[in-house]
Amino acid sequence: MDKSREKQGIRLQKYLAQAGVSSRRKAEESIQAGRVKINGRVVTELGVRVTSEDKVEFDGQKVHQTEHLVYILLYKPAGVMTTTDDPQGRRTVMDLIEKRSARVYPVGRLDYDTSGLLLLTNDGQLANWLMHPRSGVTKYYEAVVQGRVSQEDILLLSQGVELDGIKTAPAIVKLLGTDGTTSRVLLILHEGRNRQVRRMLELIGHSCLDLTRTKYGPLTLRGLRPGQWRFLYEDEVSALQERHELPIRIKRVRSHRRR
Ligand code: URA
């Protein structure tokens, strides 16, 4: 790679992430696996920079830098996979949103049986940051669990319980109600560990019957029913970006102005 190119452009993994191909970390793996070409030549180094003059291919397909950043808020129903492609042919969140001109990707994951708020975007920079543990984005979950949850259970959950040998971070946990057979619990978390809410509840002896994510950072499900989606409003995109101290973008954003 010539020296002048190394000084300009952006790093290949960032270019791929911004184009919505995958997260930056996954893009690094793909580069090292030889799946990426620049101007017809396979590149396996991570430091290489590309400019708009370069032709970048991923698995033989030309990668287009995204002009429109697209942000979609989906009310994921239960019984749908959070993935772009399910090898077992189950329904995915992509089946629920109309074919978009830009490819969007889910930001994080909700389990197959979990419903609620899922953000999808082709803004790789924002998505990667929101999924990073340091972003600490606030997530609200409402769970219906088996049995009567006690105040001691609530205290335990809010102080943190051990999952895979690591204590969960302090959380806000509230008992919303119980009829003696089942209870309704609100959990406000800043973490996003695998099946975290279900495992936390299981650990204190209350298996989860139903789980919904009702809030993600500044975003809520207001106005949507399960299976429905909408573009984010401009002020919601700004709130996500500002809250996370990302540089203000000059690119055109596909979002809606509030009326
Ligand atoms: N916690 C879970 O257990 N499942 C989800 O889908 C999200 C958070």
PDB file of C-alpha atoms and ligand atoms in Angstrom:
ATOM      1  CA  MET A   1       0.000   0.000   0.000  1.00  0.00           C
ATOM      2  CA  ASP A   2       1.548   3.315  -0.951  1.00  0.00           C
ATOM      3  CA  LYS A   3       2.663   5.700   1.794  1.00  0.00           C
ATOM      4  CA  SER A   4       0.502   8.641   0.719  1.00  0.00           C
ATOM      5  CA  ARG A   5      -2.683   6.569   1.141  1.00  0.00           C
ATOM      6  CA  GLU A   6      -1.743   5.642   4.711  1.00  0.00           C
ATOM      7  CA  LYS A   7      -1.964   9.328   5.658  1.00  0.00           C
ATOM      8  CA  GLN A   8      -5.418  10.010   4.266  1.00  0.00           C
ATOM      9  CA  GLY A   9      -8.849   8.445   4.315  1.00  0.00           C
ATOM     10  CA  ILE A  10     -10.260   6.350   7.110  1.00  0.00           C
ATOM     11  CA  ARG A  11      -9.272   2.978   8.447  1.00  0.00           C
ATOM     12  CA  LEU A  12     -10.754   0.098   6.505  1.00  0.00           C
ATOM     13  CA  GLN A  13     -12.591  -1.394   9.486  1.00  0.00           C
ATOM     14  CA  LYS A  14     -14.192   2.000  10.245  1.00  0.00           C
ATOM     15  CA  TYR A  15     -15.151   2.408   6.583  1.00  0.00           C
ATOM     16  CA  LEU A  16     -16.878  -1.001   6.641  1.00  0.00           C
ATOM     17  CA  ALA A  17     -18.656  -0.234   9.915  1.00  0.00           C
ATOM     18  CA  GLN A  18     -19.856   3.166   8.650  1.00  0.00           C
ATOM     19  CA  ALA A  19     -21.144   1.539   5.478  1.00  0.00           C
ATOM     20  CA  GLY A  20     -23.240  -0.725   7.697  1.00  0.00           C
ATOM     21  CA  VAL A  21     -21.444  -3.935   6.699  1.00  0.00           C
ATOM     22  CA  SER A  22     -20.904  -5.020  10.300  1.00  0.00           C
ATOM     23  CA  SER A  23     -19.582  -3.772  13.615  1.00  0.00           C
ATOM     24  CA  ARG A  24     -15.987  -2.543  13.621  1.00  0.00           C
ATOM     25  CA  ARG A  25     -14.824  -5.593  15.575  1.00  0.00           C
ATOM     26  CA  LYS A  26     -16.522  -8.005  13.157  1.00  0.00           C
ATOM     27  CA  ALA A  27     -15.063  -6.019  10.246  1.00  0.00           C
ATOM     28  CA  GLU A  28     -11.575  -6.552  11.689  1.00  0.00           C
ATOM     29  CA  GLU A  29     -12.185 -10.294  11.788  1.00  0.00           C
ATOM     30  CA  SER A  30     -13.451 -10.235   8.191  1.00  0.00           C
ATOM     31  CA  ILE A  31     -10.381  -8.293   7.024  1.00  0.00           C
ATOM     32  CA  GLN A  32      -8.049 -10.749   8.724  1.00  0.00           C
ATOM     33  CA  ALA A  33     -10.010 -13.633   7.200  1.00  0.00           C
ATOM     34  CA  GLY A  34      -9.300 -12.227   3.704  1.00  0.00           C
ATOM     35  CA  ARG A  35     -12.911 -11.328   2.872  1.00  0.00           C
ATOM     36  CA  VAL A  36     -12.158  -7.716   1.956  1.00  0.00           C
ATOM     37  CA  LYS A  37     -10.562  -6.331  -1.203  1.00  0.00           C
ATOM     38  CA  ILE A  38      -9.368  -2.832  -1.996  1.00  0.00           C
ATOM     39  CA  ASN A  39      -9.130  -2.073  -5.698  1.00  0.00           C
ATOM     40  CA  GLY A  40      -9.234  -5.763  -6.531  1.00  0.00           C
ATOM     41  CA  ARG A  41      -6.563  -6.877  -4.031  1.00  0.00           C
ATOM     42  CA  VAL A  42      -7.218  -8.791  -0.828  1.00  0.00           C
ATOM     43  CA  VAL A  43      -6.115  -6.787   2.216  1.00  0.00           C
ATOM     44  CA  THR A  44      -5.579  -8.534   5.534  1.00  0.00           C
ATOM     45  CA  GLU A  45      -3.809  -5.719   7.457  1.00  0.00           C
ATOM     46  CA  LEU A  46      -5.939  -3.699   9.865  1.00  0.00           C
ATOM     47  CA  GLY A  47      -4.229  -0.311   9.608  1.00  0.00           C
ATOM     48  CA  VAL A  48      -4.935   0.314   5.931  1.00  0.00           C
ATOM     49  CA  ARG A  49      -6.812   3.514   5.080  1.00  0.00           C
ATOM     50  CA  VAL A  50      -9.280   4.006   2.262  1.00  0.00           C
ATOM     51  CA  THR A  51     -10.696   7.074   0.584  1.00  0.00           C
ATOM     52  CA  SER A  52     -13.789   7.619  -1.564  1.00  0.00           C
ATOM     53  CA  GLU A  53     -11.576   6.959  -4.610  1.00  0.00           C
ATOM     54  CA  ASP A  54     -11.033   3.351  -3.579  1.00  0.00           C
ATOM     55  CA  LYS A  55     -13.216   0.445  -4.620  1.00  0.00           C
ATOM     56  CA  VAL A  56     -13.867  -1.687  -1.547  1.00  0.00           C
ATOM     57  CA  GLU A  57     -15.402  -5.151  -1.844  1.00  0.00           C
ATOM     58  CA  PHE A  58     -16.724  -7.398   0.897  1.00  0.00           C
ATOM     59  CA  ASP A  59     -17.231 -11.051  -0.064  1.00  0.00           C
ATOM     60  CA  GLY A  60     -17.033  -9.956  -3.678  1.00  0.00           C
ATOM     61  CA  GLN A  61     -19.766  -7.272  -3.333  1.00  0.00           C
ATOM     62  CA  LYS A  62     -18.974  -3.591  -3.785  1.00  0.00           C
ATOM     63  CA  VAL A  63     -19.357  -1.655  -0.530  1.00  0.00           C
ATOM     64  CA  HIS A  64     -21.177   1.665  -0.921  1.00  0.00           C
ATOM     65  CA  GLN A  65     -20.509   4.374   1.623  1.00  0.00           C
ATOM     66  CA  THR A  66     -23.850   5.256   3.087  1.00  0.00           C
ATOM     67  CA  GLU A  67     -25.261   8.639   2.150  1.00  0.00           C
ATOM     68  CA  HIS A  68     -28.413   8.377   4.194  1.00  0.00           C
ATOM     69  CA  LEU A  69     -28.186   7.341   7.764  1.00  0.00           C
ATOM     70  CA  VAL A  70     -31.311   5.426   8.651  1.00  0.00           C
ATOM     71  CA  TYR A  71     -32.611   4.901  12.186  1.00  0.00           C
ATOM     72  CA  ILE A  72     -35.567   2.602  12.794  1.00  0.00           C
ATOM     73  CA  LEU A  73     -37.362   1.929  16.036  1.00  0.00           C
ATOM     74  CA  LEU A  74     -39.097  -1.458  15.965  1.00  0.00           C
ATOM     75  CA  TYR A  75     -41.529  -2.908  18.498  1.00  0.00           C
ATOM     76  CA  LYS A  76     -40.207  -6.439  18.244  1.00  0.00           C
ATOM     77  CA  PRO A  77     -42.832  -9.052  19.010  1.00  0.00           C
ATOM     78  CA  ALA A  78     -41.901 -12.290  20.805  1.00  0.00           C
ATOM     79  CA  GLY A  79     -41.156 -15.213  18.487  1.00  0.00           C
ATOM     80  CA  VAL A  80     -38.838 -13.308  16.143  1.00  0.00           C
ATOM     81  CA  MET A  81     -35.050 -13.626  15.855  1.00  0.00           C
ATOM     82  CA  THR A  82     -32.853 -10.536  16.287  1.00  0.00           C
ATOM     83  CA  THR A  83     -30.567 -11.237  13.362  1.00  0.00           C
ATOM     84  CA  THR A  84     -30.253 -10.283   9.722  1.00  0.00           C
ATOM     85  CA  ASP A  85     -30.301 -13.886   8.615  1.00  0.00           C
ATOM     86  CA  ASP A  86     -31.393 -17.022  10.442  1.00  0.00           C
ATOM     87  CA  PRO A  87     -29.849 -20.247   9.091  1.00  0.00           C
ATOM     88  CA  GLN A  88     -32.885 -22.138  10.462  1.00  0.00           C
ATOM     89  CA  GLY A  89     -35.253 -19.968   8.454  1.00  0.00           C
ATOM     90  CA  ARG A  90     -37.130 -18.498  11.416  1.00  0.00           C
ATOM     91  CA  ARG A  91     -38.771 -15.086  11.120  1.00  0.00           C
ATOM     92  CA  THR A  92     -36.266 -12.296  11.746  1.00  0.00           C
ATOM     93  CA  VAL A  93     -36.621  -8.621  12.638  1.00  0.00           C
ATOM     94  CA  MET A  94     -35.624  -7.840   9.035  1.00  0.00           C
ATOM     95  CA  ASP A  95     -38.842  -9.505   7.846  1.00  0.00           C
ATOM     96  CA  LEU A  96     -40.800  -6.927   9.854  1.00  0.00           C
ATOM     97  CA  ILE A  97     -39.380  -3.798   8.271  1.00  0.00           C
ATOM     98  CA  GLU A  98     -40.067  -2.985   4.644  1.00  0.00           C
ATOM     99  CA  LYS A  99     -37.198  -3.444   2.236  1.00  0.00           C
ATOM    100  CA  ARG A 100     -35.057  -0.353   2.764  1.00  0.00           C
ATOM    101  CA  SER A 101     -32.693   1.207   0.253  1.00  0.00           C
ATOM    102  CA  ALA A 102     -29.985   1.117   2.916  1.00  0.00           C
ATOM    103  CA  ARG A 103     -29.236  -2.044   4.888  1.00  0.00           C
ATOM    104  CA  VAL A 104     -29.816  -1.575   8.578  1.00  0.00           C
ATOM    105  CA  TYR A 105     -28.629  -3.759  11.424  1.00  0.00           C
ATOM    106  CA  PRO A 106     -30.021  -4.391  14.900  1.00  0.00           C
ATOM    107  CA  VAL A 107     -28.248  -2.527  17.708  1.00  0.00           C
ATOM    108  CA  GLY A 108     -27.728  -5.319  20.221  1.00  0.00           C
ATOM    109  CA  ARG A 109     -30.133  -8.186  20.659  1.00  0.00           C
ATOM    110  CA  LEU A 110     -33.433  -9.129  22.203  1.00  0.00           C
ATOM    111  CA  ASP A 111     -34.019 -12.850  22.807  1.00  0.00           C
ATOM    112  CA  TYR A 112     -36.398 -14.781  20.570  1.00  0.00           C
ATOM    113  CA  ASP A 113     -39.032 -14.754  23.367  1.00  0.00           C
ATOM    114  CA  THR A 114     -38.487 -11.126  24.392  1.00  0.00           C
ATOM    115  CA  SER A 115     -40.579  -8.329  22.929  1.00  0.00           C
ATOM    116  CA  GLY A 116     -39.979  -4.596  22.942  1.00  0.00           C
ATOM    117  CA  LEU A 117     -37.881  -1.764  21.721  1.00  0.00           C
ATOM    118  CA  LEU A 118     -35.174  -2.550  19.198  1.00  0.00           C
ATOM    119  CA  LEU A 119     -33.148   0.067  17.342  1.00  0.00           C
ATOM    120  CA  LEU A 120     -31.921  -0.722  13.821  1.00  0.00           C
ATOM    121  CA  THR A 121     -29.535   1.500  11.903  1.00  0.00           C
ATOM    122  CA  ASN A 122     -26.801   1.668   9.287  1.00  0.00           C
ATOM    123  CA  ASP A 123     -24.938   4.207  11.441  1.00  0.00           C
ATOM    124  CA  GLY A 124     -22.104   1.895  12.402  1.00  0.00           C
ATOM    125  CA  GLN A 125     -20.377   4.483  14.573  1.00  0.00           C
ATOM    126  CA  LEU A 126     -23.392   5.126  16.777  1.00  0.00           C
ATOM    127  CA  ALA A 127     -24.375   1.443  16.879  1.00  0.00           C
ATOM    128  CA  ASN A 128     -20.902   0.351  17.945  1.00  0.00           C
ATOM    129  CA  TRP A 129     -20.829   2.942  20.679  1.00  0.00           C
ATOM    130  CA  LEU A 130     -24.301   2.100  21.986  1.00  0.00           C
ATOM    131  CA  MET A 131     -23.327  -1.584  22.145  1.00  0.00           C
ATOM    132  CA  HIS A 132     -20.077  -0.803  23.965  1.00  0.00           C
ATOM    133  CA  PRO A 133     -20.281  -1.526  27.728  1.00  0.00           C
ATOM    134  CA  ARG A 134     -18.879   1.969  28.447  1.00  0.00           C
ATOM    135  CA  SER A 135     -21.832   3.717  26.777  1.00  0.00           C
ATOM    136  CA  GLY A 136     -23.998   2.560  29.694  1.00  0.00           C
ATOM    137  CA  VAL A 137     -27.229   3.283  27.828  1.00  0.00           C
ATOM    138  CA  THR A 138     -30.256   2.885  30.108  1.00  0.00           C
ATOM    139  CA  LYS A 139     -32.646   0.034  29.315  1.00  0.00           C
ATOM    140  CA  TYR A 140     -36.028  -0.495  30.956  1.00  0.00           C
ATOM    141  CA  TYR A 141     -37.451  -4.029  31.128  1.00  0.00           C
ATOM    142  CA  GLU A 142     -40.831  -5.145  32.402  1.00  0.00           C
ATOM    143  CA  ALA A 143     -40.966  -8.792  33.395  1.00  0.00           C
ATOM    144  CA  VAL A 144     -43.833 -11.018  34.447  1.00  0.00           C
ATOM    145  CA  VAL A 145     -42.419 -13.757  36.651  1.00  0.00           C
ATOM    146  CA  GLN A 146     -43.680 -16.821  38.413  1.00  0.00           C
ATOM    147  CA  GLY A 147     -44.447 -16.482  42.119  1.00  0.00           C
ATOM    148  CA  ARG A 148     -44.640 -13.667  44.642  1.00  0.00           C
ATOM    149  CA  VAL A 149     -41.558 -11.458  44.498  1.00  0.00           C
ATOM    150  CA  SER A 150     -40.579 -10.143  47.928  1.00  0.00           C
ATOM    151  CA  GLN A 151     -38.889  -6.892  48.912  1.00  0.00           C
ATOM    152  CA  GLU A 152     -35.783  -8.979  49.798  1.00  0.00           C
ATOM    153  CA  ASP A 153     -35.721 -10.271  46.199  1.00  0.00           C
ATOM    154  CA  ILE A 154     -35.964  -6.702  44.919  1.00  0.00           C
ATOM    155  CA  LEU A 155     -33.078  -5.611  47.152  1.00  0.00           C
ATOM    156  CA  LEU A 156     -30.924  -8.551  45.989  1.00  0.00           C
ATOM    157  CA  LEU A 157     -31.518  -7.762  42.330  1.00  0.00           C
ATOM    158  CA  SER A 158     -30.868  -4.076  42.762  1.00  0.00           C
ATOM    159  CA  GLN A 159     -27.599  -4.653  44.626  1.00  0.00           C
ATOM    160  CA  GLY A 160     -26.390  -7.127  42.005  1.00  0.00           C
ATOM    161  CA  VAL A 161     -26.263 -10.900  41.678  1.00  0.00           C
ATOM    162  CA  GLU A 162     -23.492 -13.111  40.338  1.00  0.00           C
ATOM    163  CA  LEU A 163     -23.769 -14.223  36.713  1.00  0.00           C
ATOM    164  CA  ASP A 164     -20.874 -16.270  35.281  1.00  0.00           C
ATOM    165  CA  GLY A 165     -18.794 -15.331  38.343  1.00  0.00           C
ATOM    166  CA  ILE A 166     -19.239 -11.575  37.824  1.00  0.00           C
ATOM    167  CA  LYS A 167     -21.660  -9.478  39.846  1.00  0.00           C
ATOM    168  CA  THR A 168     -24.220  -7.490  37.902  1.00  0.00           C
ATOM    169  CA  ALA A 169     -23.969  -3.721  38.302  1.00  0.00           C
ATOM    170  CA  PRO A 170     -26.341  -1.973  40.726  1.00  0.00           C
ATOM    171  CA  ALA A 171     -29.737  -1.512  39.089  1.00  0.00           C
ATOM    172  CA  ILE A 172     -33.068   0.082  39.845  1.00  0.00           C
ATOM    173  CA  VAL A 173     -35.615  -2.668  40.465  1.00  0.00           C
ATOM    174  CA  LYS A 174     -39.254  -2.132  41.415  1.00  0.00           C
ATOM    175  CA  LEU A 175     -42.110  -4.471  42.161  1.00  0.00           C
ATOM    176  CA  LEU A 176     -45.020  -3.208  40.063  1.00  0.00           C
ATOM    177  CA  GLY A 177     -47.571  -5.670  41.447  1.00  0.00           C
ATOM    178  CA  THR A 178     -48.333  -9.251  42.379  1.00  0.00           C
ATOM    179  CA  ASP A 179     -51.442 -11.436  42.526  1.00  0.00           C
ATOM    180  CA  GLY A 180     -49.621 -14.076  44.574  1.00  0.00           C
ATOM    181  CA  THR A 181     -49.142 -16.435  41.601  1.00  0.00           C
ATOM    182  CA  THR A 182     -47.229 -14.087  39.348  1.00  0.00           C
ATOM    183  CA  SER A 183     -45.472 -10.732  39.841  1.00  0.00           C
ATOM    184  CA  ARG A 184     -44.659  -7.792  37.610  1.00  0.00           C
ATOM    185  CA  VAL A 185     -41.175  -6.335  37.975  1.00  0.00           C
ATOM    186  CA  LEU A 186     -39.464  -3.295  36.422  1.00  0.00           C
ATOM    187  CA  LEU A 187     -35.684  -3.487  35.989  1.00  0.00           C
ATOM    188  CA  ILE A 188     -33.625  -0.494  34.854  1.00  0.00           C
ATOM    189  CA  LEU A 189     -30.174  -1.622  33.731  1.00  0.00           C
ATOM    190  CA  HIS A 190     -27.102  -0.065  32.174  1.00  0.00           C
ATOM    191  CA  GLU A 191     -25.590  -3.386  31.180  1.00  0.00           C
ATOM    192  CA  GLY A 192     -26.516  -5.759  28.384  1.00  0.00           C
ATOM    193  CA  ARG A 193     -25.180  -9.183  29.234  1.00  0.00           C
ATOM    194  CA  ASN A 194     -26.498 -12.278  27.524  1.00  0.00           C
ATOM    195  CA  ARG A 195     -30.064 -13.090  28.712  1.00  0.00           C
ATOM    196  CA  GLN A 196     -29.268 -10.899  31.707  1.00  0.00           C
ATOM    197  CA  VAL A 197     -32.780 -10.164  32.963  1.00  0.00           C
ATOM    198  CA  ARG A 198     -34.019 -13.737  32.616  1.00  0.00           C
ATOM    199  CA  ARG A 199     -30.933 -15.117  34.354  1.00  0.00           C
ATOM    200  CA  MET A 200     -31.104 -12.558  37.177  1.00  0.00           C
ATOM    201  CA  LEU A 201     -34.731 -13.451  37.847  1.00  0.00           C
ATOM    202  CA  GLU A 202     -34.078 -17.191  37.546  1.00  0.00           C
ATOM    203  CA  LEU A 203     -31.267 -16.875  40.072  1.00  0.00           C
ATOM    204  CA  ILE A 204     -33.601 -15.544  42.757  1.00  0.00           C
ATOM    205  CA  GLY A 205     -36.087 -18.335  42.012  1.00  0.00           C
ATOM    206  CA  HIS A 206     -38.614 -16.546  39.780  1.00  0.00           C
ATOM    207  CA  SER A 207     -38.631 -17.779  36.213  1.00  0.00           C
ATOM    208  CA  CYS A 208     -39.583 -15.218  33.637  1.00  0.00           C
ATOM    209  CA  LEU A 209     -42.917 -15.763  31.858  1.00  0.00           C
ATOM    210  CA  ASP A 210     -42.887 -12.626  29.753  1.00  0.00           C
ATOM    211  CA  LEU A 211     -40.270  -9.946  29.096  1.00  0.00           C
ATOM    212  CA  THR A 212     -40.587  -6.600  27.302  1.00  0.00           C
ATOM    213  CA  ARG A 213     -38.010  -3.853  26.821  1.00  0.00           C
ATOM    214  CA  THR A 214     -40.034  -0.663  27.159  1.00  0.00           C
ATOM    215  CA  LYS A 215     -37.328   1.992  26.938  1.00  0.00           C
ATOM    216  CA  TYR A 216     -33.844   2.331  25.407  1.00  0.00           C
ATOM    217  CA  GLY A 217     -31.976   5.526  26.297  1.00  0.00           C
ATOM    218  CA  PRO A 218     -34.324   8.379  25.308  1.00  0.00           C
ATOM    219  CA  LEU A 219     -36.513   6.111  23.134  1.00  0.00           C
ATOM    220  CA  THR A 220     -39.884   4.661  24.107  1.00  0.00           C
ATOM    221  CA  LEU A 221     -42.476   2.403  22.459  1.00  0.00           C
ATOM    222  CA  ARG A 222     -45.200   5.055  22.627  1.00  0.00           C
ATOM    223  CA  GLY A 223     -47.623   4.821  19.689  1.00  0.00           C
ATOM    224  CA  LEU A 224     -46.390   1.455  18.398  1.00  0.00           C
ATOM    225  CA  ARG A 225     -47.916  -1.992  18.646  1.00  0.00           C
ATOM    226  CA  PRO A 226     -45.912  -5.232  18.464  1.00  0.00           C
ATOM    227  CA  GLY A 227     -44.603  -5.699  14.913  1.00  0.00           C
ATOM    228  CA  GLN A 228     -44.852  -1.984  14.032  1.00  0.00           C
ATOM    229  CA  TRP A 229     -41.895   0.322  13.375  1.00  0.00           C
ATOM    230  CA  ARG A 230     -41.143   3.951  12.582  1.00  0.00           C
ATOM    231  CA  PHE A 231     -38.173   6.151  11.737  1.00  0.00           C
ATOM    232  CA  LEU A 232     -36.651   8.037  14.634  1.00  0.00           C
ATOM    233  CA  TYR A 233     -37.450  11.739  14.885  1.00  0.00           C
ATOM    234  CA  GLU A 234     -34.566  14.135  14.337  1.00  0.00           C
ATOM    235  CA  ASP A 235     -34.532  15.131  17.992  1.00  0.00           C
ATOM    236  CA  GLU A 236     -34.326  11.471  19.029  1.00  0.00           C
ATOM    237  CA  VAL A 237     -31.298  10.916  16.779  1.00  0.00           C
ATOM    238  CA  SER A 238     -29.676  14.045  18.259  1.00  0.00           C
ATOM    239  CA  ALA A 239     -30.493  12.888  21.781  1.00  0.00           C
ATOM    240  CA  LEU A 240     -28.786   9.538  21.140  1.00  0.00           C
ATOM    241  CA  GLN A 241     -25.767  11.260  19.595  1.00  0.00           C
ATOM    242  CA  GLU A 242     -25.452  14.072  22.117  1.00  0.00           C
ATOM    243  CA  ARG A 243     -26.009  11.840  25.087  1.00  0.00           C
ATOM    244  CA  HIS A 244     -23.121   9.755  23.896  1.00  0.00           C
ATOM    245  CA  GLU A 245     -20.936  12.687  22.903  1.00  0.00           C
ATOM    246  CA  LEU A 246     -20.541  11.648  19.310  1.00  0.00           C
ATOM    247  CA  PRO A 247     -19.421  14.265  16.804  1.00  0.00           C
ATOM    248  CA  ILE A 248     -22.355  16.017  15.146  1.00  0.00           C
ATOM    249  CA  ARG A 249     -22.866  14.611  11.686  1.00  0.00           C
ATOM    250  CA  ILE A 250     -23.234  16.613   8.537  1.00  0.00           C
ATOM    251  CA  LYS A 251     -24.576  13.639   6.591  1.00  0.00           C
ATOM    252  CA  ARG A 252     -28.231  13.586   5.616  1.00  0.00           C
ATOM    253  CA  VAL A 253     -30.305  11.710   8.111  1.00  0.00           C
ATOM    254  CA  ARG A 254     -33.451   9.753   7.228  1.00  0.00           C
ATOM    255  CA  SER A 255     -35.601  10.653  10.166  1.00  0.00           C
ATOM    256  CA  HIS A 256     -38.778  12.589  10.717  1.00  0.00           C
ATOM    257  CA  ARG A 257     -39.344  16.103  11.946  1.00  0.00           C
ATOM    258  CA  ARG A 258     -41.953  16.276  14.693  1.00  0.00           C
ATOM    259  CA  ARG A 259     -45.168  17.967  13.655  1.00  0.00           C
TER     260      ARG A 259
HETATM  261  N1  URA B   1     -32.380  -9.653  29.094  1.00  0.00           N
HETATM  262  C1  URA B   1     -32.846 -10.871  28.735  1.00  0.00           C
HETATM  263  O1  URA B   1     -32.828 -11.806  29.519  1.00  0.00           O
HETATM  264  N2  URA B   1     -33.347 -11.001  27.495  1.00  0.00           N
HETATM  265  C2  URA B   1     -33.406 -10.006  26.589  1.00  0.00           C
HETATM  266  O2  URA B   1     -33.867 -10.209  25.465  1.00  0.00           O
HETATM  267  C3  URA B   1     -32.916  -8.746  26.986  1.00  0.00           C
HETATM  268  C4  URA B   1     -32.406  -8.598  28.241  1.00  0.00           C
END
